[in-house]
CSV table of C-alpha atoms and ligand atoms in Angstrom, one decimal:
chain,number,residue,atom,x,y,z
T,265,MET,CA,1.5,-31.0,9.5
T,266,THR,CA,2.4,-27.8,11.3
T,267,ALA,CA,-0.3,-25.3,12.1
T,268,PRO,CA,-0.3,-22.3,9.7
T,269,LYS,CA,1.3,-19.1,11.1
T,270,LYS,CA,-0.9,-16.1,11.3
T,271,LEU,CA,-0.3,-12.8,9.6
T,272,PHE,CA,-1.9,-9.5,10.5
T,273,ILE,CA,-1.5,-6.7,8.0
T,274,LYS,CA,-2.7,-3.2,8.8
T,275,THR,CA,-2.9,-1.0,5.7
T,276,TYR,CA,-2.7,2.7,5.6
T,277,GLY,CA,-3.1,5.1,2.6
T,278,CYS,CA,-3.9,4.6,-1.0
T,279,GLN,CA,-5.3,1.9,-3.2
T,280,MET,CA,-1.7,1.0,-4.3
T,281,ASN,CA,-1.1,0.0,-0.7
T,282,VAL,CA,-4.3,-2.1,-0.5
T,283,TYR,CA,-3.0,-3.9,-3.7
T,284,ASP,CA,0.5,-4.3,-2.2
T,285,SER,CA,-0.9,-5.7,1.1
T,286,GLU,CA,-2.7,-8.4,-0.9
T,287,ARG,CA,0.6,-9.2,-2.7
T,288,MET,CA,2.5,-9.3,0.6
T,289,ALA,CA,-0.1,-11.8,2.0
T,290,GLU,CA,0.4,-13.9,-1.1
T,291,ALA,CA,4.2,-13.8,-0.8
T,292,LEU,CA,4.1,-14.9,2.8
T,293,GLY,CA,1.4,-17.5,2.0
T,294,GLY,CA,4.2,-19.5,0.5
T,295,GLN,CA,5.9,-19.4,3.9
T,296,GLY,CA,2.9,-21.0,5.6
T,297,TYR,CA,1.1,-17.8,6.7
T,298,VAL,CA,-2.6,-17.2,6.6
T,299,GLU,CA,-4.2,-13.8,7.3
T,300,THR,CA,-5.9,-13.0,10.6
T,301,ALA,CA,-8.1,-10.1,11.4
T,302,THR,CA,-6.5,-9.2,14.7
T,303,PRO,CA,-3.0,-8.6,15.9
T,304,ASP,CA,-3.8,-10.5,19.1
T,305,ASP,CA,-3.1,-14.0,17.8
T,306,ALA,CA,-0.6,-13.1,15.0
T,307,ASP,CA,2.8,-14.6,14.5
T,308,MET,CA,3.7,-11.7,12.3
T,309,ILE,CA,2.4,-8.1,12.2
T,310,LEU,CA,3.1,-5.9,9.2
T,311,LEU,CA,2.2,-2.2,9.1
T,312,ASN,CA,1.9,-1.2,5.5
T,313,THR,CA,2.5,2.5,5.9
T,314,CYS,CA,1.7,5.7,4.0
T,315,HIS,CA,3.9,8.8,4.0
T,316,ILE,CA,1.9,11.2,1.9
T,317,ARG,CA,0.2,13.2,4.6
T,318,GLU,CA,0.2,13.8,8.4
T,319,LYS,CA,2.9,12.9,10.8
T,320,ALA,CA,3.2,9.5,9.3
T,321,ALA,CA,6.4,8.3,11.1
T,322,GLU,CA,5.1,9.4,14.5
T,323,LYS,CA,1.9,7.4,13.8
T,324,VAL,CA,3.9,4.4,13.1
T,325,TYR,CA,5.9,4.7,16.3
T,326,SER,CA,2.8,5.1,18.4
T,327,GLU,CA,1.1,2.1,16.6
T,328,LEU,CA,4.3,0.0,17.2
T,329,GLY,CA,4.3,1.0,20.9
T,330,ARG,CA,0.9,-0.6,21.3
T,331,PHE,CA,2.4,-4.0,20.3
T,332,ARG,CA,4.9,-3.9,23.2
T,333,GLY,CA,2.6,-6.0,25.4
T,334,LEU,CA,2.0,-8.6,22.7
T,335,LYS,CA,5.7,-9.0,22.0
T,336,ALA,CA,6.4,-9.4,25.8
T,337,GLU,CA,3.9,-12.2,26.0
T,338,ARG,CA,5.0,-13.9,22.8
T,339,PRO,CA,8.7,-13.2,22.0
T,340,ASP,CA,8.3,-15.2,18.8
T,341,LEU,CA,6.0,-12.5,17.4
T,342,LYS,CA,7.7,-10.8,14.5
T,343,ILE,CA,6.9,-7.1,13.7
T,344,GLY,CA,7.6,-5.5,10.3
T,345,VAL,CA,7.1,-2.1,8.8
T,346,ALA,CA,6.4,-1.9,5.0
T,347,GLY,CA,5.3,0.8,2.6
T,348,CYS,CA,6.5,4.4,2.1
T,349,VAL,CA,7.5,5.2,5.7
T,350,ALA,CA,9.6,2.1,5.6
T,351,GLN,CA,11.2,3.3,2.4
T,352,ALA,CA,11.9,6.8,3.7
T,353,GLU,CA,12.8,6.2,7.3
T,354,GLY,CA,13.2,2.4,7.7
T,355,ALA,CA,16.7,2.3,9.1
T,356,GLU,CA,15.9,5.0,11.6
T,357,ILE,CA,12.8,3.2,12.7
T,358,MET,CA,14.8,0.0,13.3
T,359,ARG,CA,17.3,1.9,15.3
T,360,ARG,CA,14.7,3.8,17.4
T,361,GLN,CA,12.2,1.0,18.0
T,362,PRO,CA,13.8,-2.4,19.0
T,363,LEU,CA,10.4,-4.1,18.6
T,364,VAL,CA,10.8,-4.0,14.8
T,365,ASP,CA,12.3,-7.1,13.3
T,366,LEU,CA,11.8,-6.4,9.6
T,367,VAL,CA,11.7,-3.3,7.3
T,368,VAL,CA,10.7,-3.6,3.7
T,369,GLY,CA,10.2,-0.9,1.1
T,370,PRO,CA,7.6,-1.0,-1.7
T,371,GLN,CA,10.1,-2.2,-4.3
T,372,SER,CA,11.2,-5.2,-2.4
T,373,TYR,CA,8.1,-7.2,-1.5
T,374,HIS,CA,9.1,-10.1,-3.6
T,375,ARG,CA,12.0,-10.6,-1.1
T,376,LEU,CA,9.6,-10.9,1.8
T,377,PRO,CA,10.1,-14.7,2.1
T,378,GLU,CA,13.9,-14.3,2.6
T,379,LEU,CA,13.4,-11.3,4.9
T,380,GLU,CA,10.9,-13.3,7.0
T,381,ALA,CA,13.3,-16.2,7.3
T,382,LYS,CA,16.1,-13.9,8.4
T,383,ALA,CA,13.8,-12.3,11.0
T,384,ARG,CA,12.7,-15.7,12.2
T,385,SER,CA,16.3,-16.7,12.8
T,386,GLY,CA,16.6,-13.7,15.2
T,387,GLU,CA,18.4,-11.3,12.9
T,388,LYS,CA,17.1,-7.8,11.9
T,389,ALA,CA,16.0,-7.8,8.2
T,390,LEU,CA,16.0,-4.6,6.2
T,391,ASP,CA,15.5,-4.1,2.4
T,392,THR,CA,14.7,-0.6,1.0
T,393,ASP,CA,16.7,-0.9,-2.2
T,394,PHE,CA,15.4,0.4,-5.5
T,395,PRO,CA,16.1,-2.6,-7.8
T,396,GLU,CA,17.2,-1.7,-11.3
T,397,GLU,CA,16.3,-5.0,-12.9
T,398,ASP,CA,12.7,-6.0,-12.6
T,399,LYS,CA,10.7,-3.5,-10.5
T,400,PHE,CA,7.6,-5.5,-10.9
T,401,GLU,CA,9.1,-8.8,-9.7
T,402,HIS,CA,7.1,-8.3,-6.4
T,403,LEU,CA,3.8,-8.4,-8.3
T,404,LYS,CA,4.3,-11.9,-9.8
T,405,SER,CA,2.8,-15.2,-8.6
T,406,ARG,CA,-0.7,-14.8,-7.5
T,407,PRO,CA,-2.6,-17.9,-6.3
T,408,LYS,CA,-5.6,-19.0,-8.4
T,409,SER,CA,-8.4,-18.7,-5.8
T,410,LYS,CA,-11.8,-17.2,-6.7
T,411,ARG,CA,-12.1,-13.5,-6.2
T,412,GLY,CA,-14.8,-10.8,-5.9
T,413,PRO,CA,-16.0,-8.9,-8.9
T,414,THR,CA,-13.6,-5.9,-8.7
T,415,ALA,CA,-9.8,-5.9,-8.6
T,416,PHE,CA,-6.9,-3.5,-8.7
T,417,LEU,CA,-4.1,-4.1,-11.2
T,418,THR,CA,-0.9,-2.1,-10.9
T,419,VAL,CA,0.4,-1.0,-14.3
T,420,GLN,CA,2.8,1.8,-13.3
T,421,GLU,CA,4.8,2.8,-10.3
T,422,GLY,CA,6.6,5.9,-9.2
T,423,CYS,CA,6.3,9.5,-10.3
T,424,ASP,CA,8.6,12.0,-12.1
T,425,LYS,CA,6.4,15.0,-11.7
T,426,PHE,CA,7.9,16.3,-8.4
T,427,CYS,CA,5.0,18.4,-7.2
T,428,ALA,CA,6.6,20.6,-4.5
T,429,PHE,CA,4.5,19.1,-1.7
T,430,CYS,CA,4.7,15.4,-2.5
T,431,VAL,CA,7.0,12.6,-1.3
T,432,VAL,CA,5.9,10.1,-3.9
T,433,PRO,CA,8.9,10.7,-6.3
T,434,TYR,CA,11.2,10.1,-3.3
T,435,THR,CA,9.5,7.1,-1.7
T,436,ARG,CA,8.3,5.3,-4.8
T,437,GLY,CA,11.1,6.4,-7.1
T,438,ALA,CA,11.1,7.2,-10.8
T,439,GLU,CA,8.2,6.3,-13.1
T,440,VAL,CA,8.3,2.7,-14.4
T,441,SER,CA,5.7,1.0,-16.6
T,442,ARG,CA,4.9,-2.7,-16.6
T,443,PRO,CA,5.1,-4.5,-20.0
T,444,VAL,CA,1.8,-4.9,-21.7
T,445,GLY,CA,2.0,-8.7,-22.0
T,446,ARG,CA,2.3,-9.2,-18.2
T,447,ILE,CA,-0.7,-6.9,-17.6
T,448,LEU,CA,-2.9,-8.7,-20.1
T,449,ASP,CA,-1.9,-12.1,-18.6
T,450,GLU,CA,-2.8,-10.9,-15.1
T,451,ALA,CA,-6.1,-9.3,-16.3
T,452,ARG,CA,-7.1,-12.6,-18.1
T,453,GLU,CA,-6.3,-14.5,-15.0
T,454,LEU,CA,-8.3,-12.1,-12.8
T,455,VAL,CA,-11.3,-12.5,-15.2
T,456,GLU,CA,-11.0,-16.3,-15.0
T,457,ARG,CA,-11.2,-16.0,-11.2
T,458,GLY,CA,-14.5,-14.0,-11.4
T,459,VAL,CA,-13.3,-10.4,-11.7
T,460,ARG,CA,-15.6,-8.2,-13.9
T,461,GLU,CA,-14.1,-4.8,-13.2
T,462,ILE,CA,-10.4,-3.8,-13.2
T,463,THR,CA,-9.0,-0.6,-11.9
T,464,LEU,CA,-5.6,0.1,-13.4
T,465,LEU,CA,-3.3,1.7,-10.7
T,466,GLY,CA,-0.3,3.9,-10.9
T,467,GLN,CA,0.9,7.0,-9.1
T,468,ASN,CA,0.9,8.7,-12.5
T,469,VAL,CA,-1.2,6.1,-14.4
T,470,ASN,CA,-1.9,8.2,-17.5
T,471,GLY,CA,1.9,8.7,-17.9
T,472,TYR,CA,1.9,4.9,-18.6
T,473,HIS,CA,4.2,3.9,-21.5
T,474,GLY,CA,4.9,0.1,-21.3
T,475,THR,CA,6.6,-2.1,-23.9
T,476,GLY,CA,4.0,-3.8,-26.1
T,477,PRO,CA,4.2,-7.3,-27.6
T,478,ASP,CA,5.4,-5.5,-30.8
T,479,GLY,CA,8.3,-3.9,-29.0
T,480,ALA,CA,6.8,-0.4,-29.4
T,481,ASP,CA,5.9,1.9,-26.5
T,482,TRP,CA,2.2,1.6,-25.7
T,483,SER,CA,0.1,4.4,-24.2
T,484,LEU,CA,-2.5,3.9,-21.5
T,485,ALA,CA,-5.2,4.3,-24.2
T,486,ARG,CA,-3.7,1.5,-26.2
T,487,LEU,CA,-3.4,-0.7,-23.2
T,488,ILE,CA,-7.1,0.0,-22.4
T,489,TRP,CA,-8.1,-1.0,-25.9
T,490,ALA,CA,-6.2,-4.3,-25.5
T,491,LEU,CA,-8.0,-4.9,-22.2
T,492,ASP,CA,-11.3,-4.1,-23.9
T,493,GLY,CA,-10.8,-7.2,-26.1
T,494,ILE,CA,-10.8,-9.6,-23.0
T,495,ASP,CA,-14.1,-11.5,-22.9
T,496,GLY,CA,-15.8,-11.4,-19.5
T,497,LEU,CA,-14.1,-8.2,-18.5
T,498,GLU,CA,-16.9,-5.6,-18.4
T,499,ARG,CA,-15.5,-2.5,-16.8
T,500,ILE,CA,-12.2,-0.7,-16.9
T,501,ARG,CA,-11.1,2.2,-14.7
T,502,PHE,CA,-7.8,3.9,-14.0
T,503,THR,CA,-6.3,6.1,-11.3
T,504,THR,CA,-4.5,8.5,-10.5
T,505,SER,CA,-3.9,10.8,-13.5
T,506,HIS,CA,-2.1,14.1,-14.0
T,507,PRO,CA,-3.7,16.7,-16.2
T,508,ASN,CA,-0.6,17.1,-18.3
T,509,ASP,CA,-0.6,13.5,-19.3
T,510,MET,CA,-4.3,13.4,-20.6
T,511,SER,CA,-3.3,12.5,-24.1
T,512,ASP,CA,-5.6,12.8,-27.1
T,513,ASP,CA,-6.0,9.1,-27.5
T,514,LEU,CA,-7.0,8.7,-23.9
T,515,ILE,CA,-9.6,11.4,-24.1
T,516,GLU,CA,-11.0,9.8,-27.3
T,517,ALA,CA,-11.1,6.4,-25.6
T,518,HIS,CA,-13.5,7.9,-23.0
T,519,GLY,CA,-15.9,8.6,-25.8
T,520,THR,CA,-15.5,5.4,-27.8
T,521,CYS,CA,-14.5,2.5,-25.5
T,522,ALA,CA,-17.7,1.2,-23.9
T,523,LYS,CA,-15.9,-0.7,-21.2
T,524,LEU,CA,-14.1,2.4,-20.0
T,525,MET,CA,-16.3,3.8,-17.2
T,526,PRO,CA,-17.5,7.4,-17.3
T,527,TYR,CA,-15.5,8.4,-14.2
T,528,LEU,CA,-12.2,10.3,-14.1
T,529,HIS,CA,-10.1,11.1,-11.1
T,530,LEU,CA,-8.0,14.1,-12.2
T,531,PRO,CA,-6.6,16.1,-9.3
T,532,VAL,CA,-5.9,19.8,-9.8
T,533,GLN,CA,-4.8,20.6,-6.2
T,534,SER,CA,-5.6,24.4,-6.3
T,535,GLY,CA,-7.5,26.9,-8.4
T,536,SER,CA,-4.9,29.6,-8.1
T,537,ASP,CA,-2.3,30.0,-10.9
T,538,ARG,CA,0.1,31.5,-8.4
T,539,ILE,CA,-0.1,28.5,-6.1
T,540,LEU,CA,-0.1,26.0,-9.0
T,541,LYS,CA,3.2,27.5,-10.1
T,542,ARG,CA,4.6,27.2,-6.6
T,543,MET,CA,3.4,23.6,-6.5
T,544,ASN,CA,5.3,22.9,-9.7
T,545,ARG,CA,2.2,21.6,-11.3
T,546,LYS,CA,3.1,23.0,-14.7
T,547,HIS,CA,-0.5,23.7,-15.7
T,548,THR,CA,-2.9,26.6,-15.1
T,549,ALA,CA,-6.4,26.6,-13.7
T,550,GLU,CA,-7.7,27.7,-17.1
T,551,GLY,CA,-5.7,24.9,-18.9
T,552,TYR,CA,-7.3,22.4,-16.5
T,553,LEU,CA,-10.8,23.7,-17.2
T,554,ARG,CA,-10.2,23.6,-21.0
T,555,LEU,CA,-9.0,20.1,-20.6
T,556,ILE,CA,-12.2,19.1,-18.8
T,557,GLU,CA,-14.2,20.7,-21.6
T,558,ARG,CA,-12.5,18.5,-24.1
T,559,ILE,CA,-13.0,15.4,-22.0
T,560,ARG,CA,-16.7,16.2,-21.6
T,561,GLY,CA,-16.8,16.8,-25.3
T,562,ALA,CA,-15.8,13.2,-25.8
T,563,ARG,CA,-18.0,11.9,-23.0
T,564,PRO,CA,-20.6,14.4,-21.9
T,565,ASP,CA,-21.8,12.5,-18.8
T,566,ILE,CA,-18.3,11.7,-17.4
T,567,LEU,CA,-18.2,12.2,-13.6
T,568,MET,CA,-15.2,14.2,-12.5
T,569,SER,CA,-13.3,13.6,-9.3
T,570,GLY,CA,-10.4,15.5,-7.9
T,571,ASP,CA,-7.9,16.2,-5.0
T,572,PHE,CA,-7.3,19.6,-3.3
T,573,ILE,CA,-4.7,20.9,-0.9
T,574,VAL,CA,-5.6,23.9,1.2
T,575,GLY,CA,-3.1,25.9,3.2
T,576,PHE,CA,-0.2,25.3,0.9
T,577,PRO,CA,2.7,27.7,1.8
T,578,GLU,CA,1.9,31.3,1.0
T,579,GLU,CA,-1.7,30.6,0.1
T,580,THR,CA,-3.8,33.8,0.6
T,581,GLU,CA,-7.5,34.1,1.0
T,582,GLU,CA,-7.6,35.2,-2.6
T,583,ASP,CA,-5.8,32.0,-3.8
T,584,PHE,CA,-8.2,30.0,-1.7
T,585,GLN,CA,-11.2,31.7,-3.3
T,586,ALA,CA,-9.8,30.7,-6.7
T,587,THR,CA,-9.9,27.1,-5.4
T,588,LEU,CA,-13.6,27.4,-4.4
T,589,ASP,CA,-14.2,29.0,-7.9
T,590,ILE,CA,-12.6,26.1,-9.8
T,591,VAL,CA,-14.7,23.6,-7.7
T,592,GLU,CA,-17.8,25.5,-8.7
T,593,ALA,CA,-16.7,25.6,-12.3
T,594,VAL,CA,-16.0,21.9,-12.6
T,595,ASN,CA,-19.0,20.5,-10.6
T,596,TYR,CA,-17.3,17.4,-9.2
T,597,GLY,CA,-19.0,14.1,-8.5
T,598,TYR,CA,-16.4,13.3,-5.9
T,599,ALA,CA,-13.6,15.4,-4.4
T,600,TYR,CA,-11.0,14.9,-1.7
T,601,SER,CA,-9.5,17.8,0.2
T,602,PHE,CA,-6.5,17.8,2.5
T,603,LYS,CA,-4.8,20.3,4.7
T,604,TYR,CA,-1.3,20.8,3.5
T,605,SER,CA,1.1,18.8,5.6
T,606,THR,CA,4.9,19.4,5.6
T,607,ARG,CA,6.8,16.5,4.1
T,608,PRO,CA,10.5,16.7,5.1
T,609,GLY,CA,12.8,16.7,2.0
T,610,THR,CA,10.2,18.3,-0.3
T,611,PRO,CA,10.8,21.8,-1.7
T,612,ALA,CA,7.6,23.3,-0.1
T,613,ALA,CA,8.7,22.2,3.4
T,614,GLU,CA,11.2,25.1,3.4
T,615,ARG,CA,8.7,27.8,2.7
T,616,SER,CA,6.7,30.0,5.0
T,617,GLN,CA,3.7,28.1,6.3
T,618,VAL,CA,0.1,29.2,6.6
T,619,ASP,CA,-1.3,29.5,10.1
T,620,PRO,CA,-2.8,26.0,10.9
T,621,ASP,CA,-6.1,27.6,12.2
T,622,VAL,CA,-6.5,29.5,8.9
T,623,ALA,CA,-5.8,26.3,7.0
T,624,SER,CA,-8.4,24.3,9.1
T,625,GLU,CA,-11.0,27.0,8.5
T,626,ARG,CA,-10.4,27.0,4.8
T,627,LEU,CA,-10.6,23.2,4.7
T,628,GLN,CA,-14.0,23.3,6.4
T,629,ARG,CA,-15.3,25.8,3.9
T,630,LEU,CA,-14.0,23.7,0.9
T,631,GLN,CA,-15.4,20.5,2.4
T,632,ALA,CA,-18.8,22.1,2.9
T,633,LEU,CA,-18.9,23.1,-0.8
T,634,ILE,CA,-17.6,19.7,-2.0
T,635,THR,CA,-20.2,17.8,0.2
T,636,ARG,CA,-23.0,19.9,-1.3
T,637,GLN,CA,-21.7,19.4,-4.8
T,638,GLN,CA,-21.2,15.6,-4.4
T,639,ARG,CA,-24.7,15.3,-3.1
T,640,ALA,CA,-26.2,17.4,-5.9
T,641,VAL,CA,-24.5,15.3,-8.6
T,642,GLN,CA,-25.6,12.1,-6.8
T,643,ASP,CA,-29.2,13.4,-6.7
T,644,THR,CA,-29.2,13.8,-10.5
T,645,MET,CA,-29.1,10.0,-10.8
T,646,VAL,CA,-32.6,9.6,-9.3
T,647,GLY,CA,-35.1,8.5,-12.0
T,648,ARG,CA,-32.3,7.2,-14.3
T,649,GLU,CA,-31.9,3.5,-15.4
T,650,LEU,CA,-28.3,2.5,-14.9
T,651,ASP,CA,-26.2,-0.7,-15.1
T,652,VAL,CA,-25.1,-1.8,-11.6
T,653,LEU,CA,-22.3,-4.4,-11.0
T,654,ILE,CA,-23.4,-6.3,-8.0
T,655,GLU,CA,-20.7,-6.6,-5.4
T,656,LYS,CA,-22.2,-8.0,-2.2
T,657,PRO,CA,-25.4,-8.5,-0.1
T,658,GLY,CA,-26.8,-5.4,1.6
T,659,ARG,CA,-27.8,-5.2,5.2
T,660,LYS,CA,-31.5,-5.8,4.7
T,661,PRO,CA,-32.8,-9.2,3.6
T,662,GLY,CA,-33.0,-9.6,-0.1
T,663,GLN,CA,-31.0,-6.5,-0.7
T,664,MET,CA,-27.8,-6.4,-2.9
T,665,VAL,CA,-25.3,-3.6,-3.2
T,666,GLY,CA,-23.4,-2.7,-6.4
T,667,LYS,CA,-21.8,0.2,-8.2
T,668,THR,CA,-22.9,2.3,-11.2
T,669,GLY,CA,-20.4,3.3,-13.9
T,670,TYR,CA,-20.2,6.6,-12.0
T,671,LEU,CA,-19.0,4.7,-8.9
T,672,HIS,CA,-22.0,5.5,-6.8
T,673,ALA,CA,-23.1,2.6,-4.6
T,674,VAL,CA,-26.7,1.4,-5.1
T,675,HIS,CA,-28.7,-0.6,-2.7
T,676,ILE,CA,-31.2,-2.7,-4.6
T,677,ALA,CA,-34.2,-4.2,-2.8
T,678,ASP,CA,-35.5,-7.7,-3.7
T,679,CYS,CA,-32.5,-8.3,-5.9
T,680,THR,CA,-32.2,-11.8,-7.3
T,681,ALA,CA,-28.9,-11.2,-9.0
T,682,ALA,CA,-25.7,-12.7,-7.7
T,683,GLN,CA,-22.4,-11.1,-6.9
T,684,GLY,CA,-20.5,-10.3,-10.2
T,685,GLU,CA,-23.7,-10.0,-12.3
T,686,THR,CA,-24.6,-6.7,-13.9
T,687,VAL,CA,-28.2,-5.6,-13.6
T,688,ARG,CA,-30.3,-2.8,-15.0
T,689,ALA,CA,-31.7,-0.7,-12.1
T,690,ARG,CA,-34.0,2.3,-11.8
T,691,ILE,CA,-32.7,4.7,-9.2
T,692,THR,CA,-35.4,5.6,-6.8
T,693,GLU,CA,-33.7,7.6,-4.1
T,694,SER,CA,-30.5,9.4,-3.2
T,695,GLY,CA,-29.3,8.9,0.4
T,696,THR,CA,-26.4,10.5,2.3
T,697,ASN,CA,-23.7,8.4,0.7
T,698,SER,CA,-25.4,6.1,-1.6
T,699,LEU,CA,-28.3,5.5,-3.9
T,700,PHE,CA,-31.3,3.2,-3.7
T,701,GLY,CA,-32.9,1.4,-6.6
T,702,GLU,CA,-35.1,-1.4,-8.0
T,703,LEU,CA,-34.5,-3.9,-10.7
T,704,CYS,CA,-35.9,-2.9,-14.1
T,705,ARG,CA,-38.1,-5.8,-15.2
T,706,ASP,CA,-39.1,-5.3,-18.9
K,222,5AD,N1,-0.1,17.6,2.1
K,222,5AD,C1,-1.4,17.4,1.9
K,222,5AD,N2,-1.9,16.7,0.9
K,222,5AD,C2,-1.0,16.0,0.1
K,222,5AD,N3,-1.2,15.2,-1.0
K,222,5AD,C3,0.0,14.8,-1.4
K,222,5AD,N4,0.9,15.3,-0.7
K,222,5AD,C4,0.4,16.1,0.3
K,222,5AD,C5,0.8,16.9,1.3
K,222,5AD,N5,2.1,17.1,1.6
K,222,5AD,C6,-2.6,14.9,-1.5
K,222,5AD,C7,-2.7,15.4,-2.9
K,222,5AD,C8,-2.7,14.1,-3.7
K,222,5AD,C9,-3.3,13.2,-2.8
K,222,5AD,C10,-3.1,11.7,-3.0
K,222,5AD,O1,-2.7,13.5,-1.5
K,222,5AD,O2,-3.9,16.1,-3.1
K,222,5AD,O3,-3.4,14.2,-5.0
K,223,SF4,FE1,2.8,13.4,-6.1
K,223,SF4,FE2,0.9,13.0,-7.9
K,223,SF4,FE3,2.5,15.2,-8.1
K,223,SF4,FE4,3.4,12.7,-8.6
K,223,SF4,S1,1.8,13.9,-9.8
K,223,SF4,S2,4.5,14.3,-7.4
K,223,SF4,S3,2.3,11.4,-7.1
K,223,SF4,S4,1.0,14.7,-6.4
């Protein structure tokens, strides 16, 4: 028997990329690859790149440059670039960096075995097509090994919203939803393998409209209700959503579906209507706040999470103040804030840019507010009794770590429960980034 070949995957960016990296490892598993934690002994290195912020392509070039020594020592080493940078600039990367043997865009991962064989034979292999037929071909065929208690499941890819700052509609293409039957099959299989919590993924997940077994178009809420019927599945989450696609049935599900966790990531990006309009968001700050009121009407304890961009072209101090105001008004449990970064090819790239020092200073102010707010929300958990899904052992002996429905990590001392079990815990303390608790023994 030949020794297995070693595969090193470095993943950048969002949860969709984490999910895709798992699928790539599985696809190459069929070619005799096993994953390794370091590039040093790898036979194949794959960079699963992200294009959403920062100087993504430059980062890829500098990372690739670091592999020059390894490739000189071992000419058989194959180096590949996957993900959104591959999609957007793959051919250019291959021209500019001769170390690269393989380029594969997010819609073509199911072709990795062929591409790998081509690269092995000494040819350059590139595939960045948008297939018309079955966009989810690359998500098929998962091996049946045991898994941890939480998993991602892609239900939708691409985005039609065209926010003026965002590359996703260009790199991931138009919105496509996976048929309901396949999602339910995959969910059942995950549960058989030990998964208790599934996070449904999509770039615009609440825009989901997949074909149901009845041939009708199913909404995300309807899909969630079907998943709710799977025995052994305890928790359902979904991310990322657009405010304009928060349909009535989805809001209602937050109030009535016990498996749907009280957590919602609903980015607004800015609190200024002037900037929202320039961002092509097609909603106002007031409309967003009213929407949250309705969601909280259905599920009063829901924990809101969001994304913000500061320093978007033409943002004034007054616009930025409106962003601070909307953060105050919502009271987020989690929020992620980014300095605007120019993405070539997007409409906002052509506009007059904010001074980078001004943008950095605004980012600091926003992050200080968010940090205070996150901590205050986390502190309100102290004294409560909450269900915690145990994920792994903690650092201290006897300690286990799990998550509440609100997605806070809890360290539980003297915890007899195993990974994958849900326990009732009393929260005793709120730390910098996590909670501490003890088992409720009634
Ligand atoms: N610059 C800064 N942040 C961006 N995001 C998307 N595109 C950009 C950009 N060009 C942020 C948005 C989005 C999150 C995933 O990344 O806030 O919600
Ligand atoms: Fe990008 Fe999200 Fe806007 Fe789609 S909705 S364009 S993924 S920021």
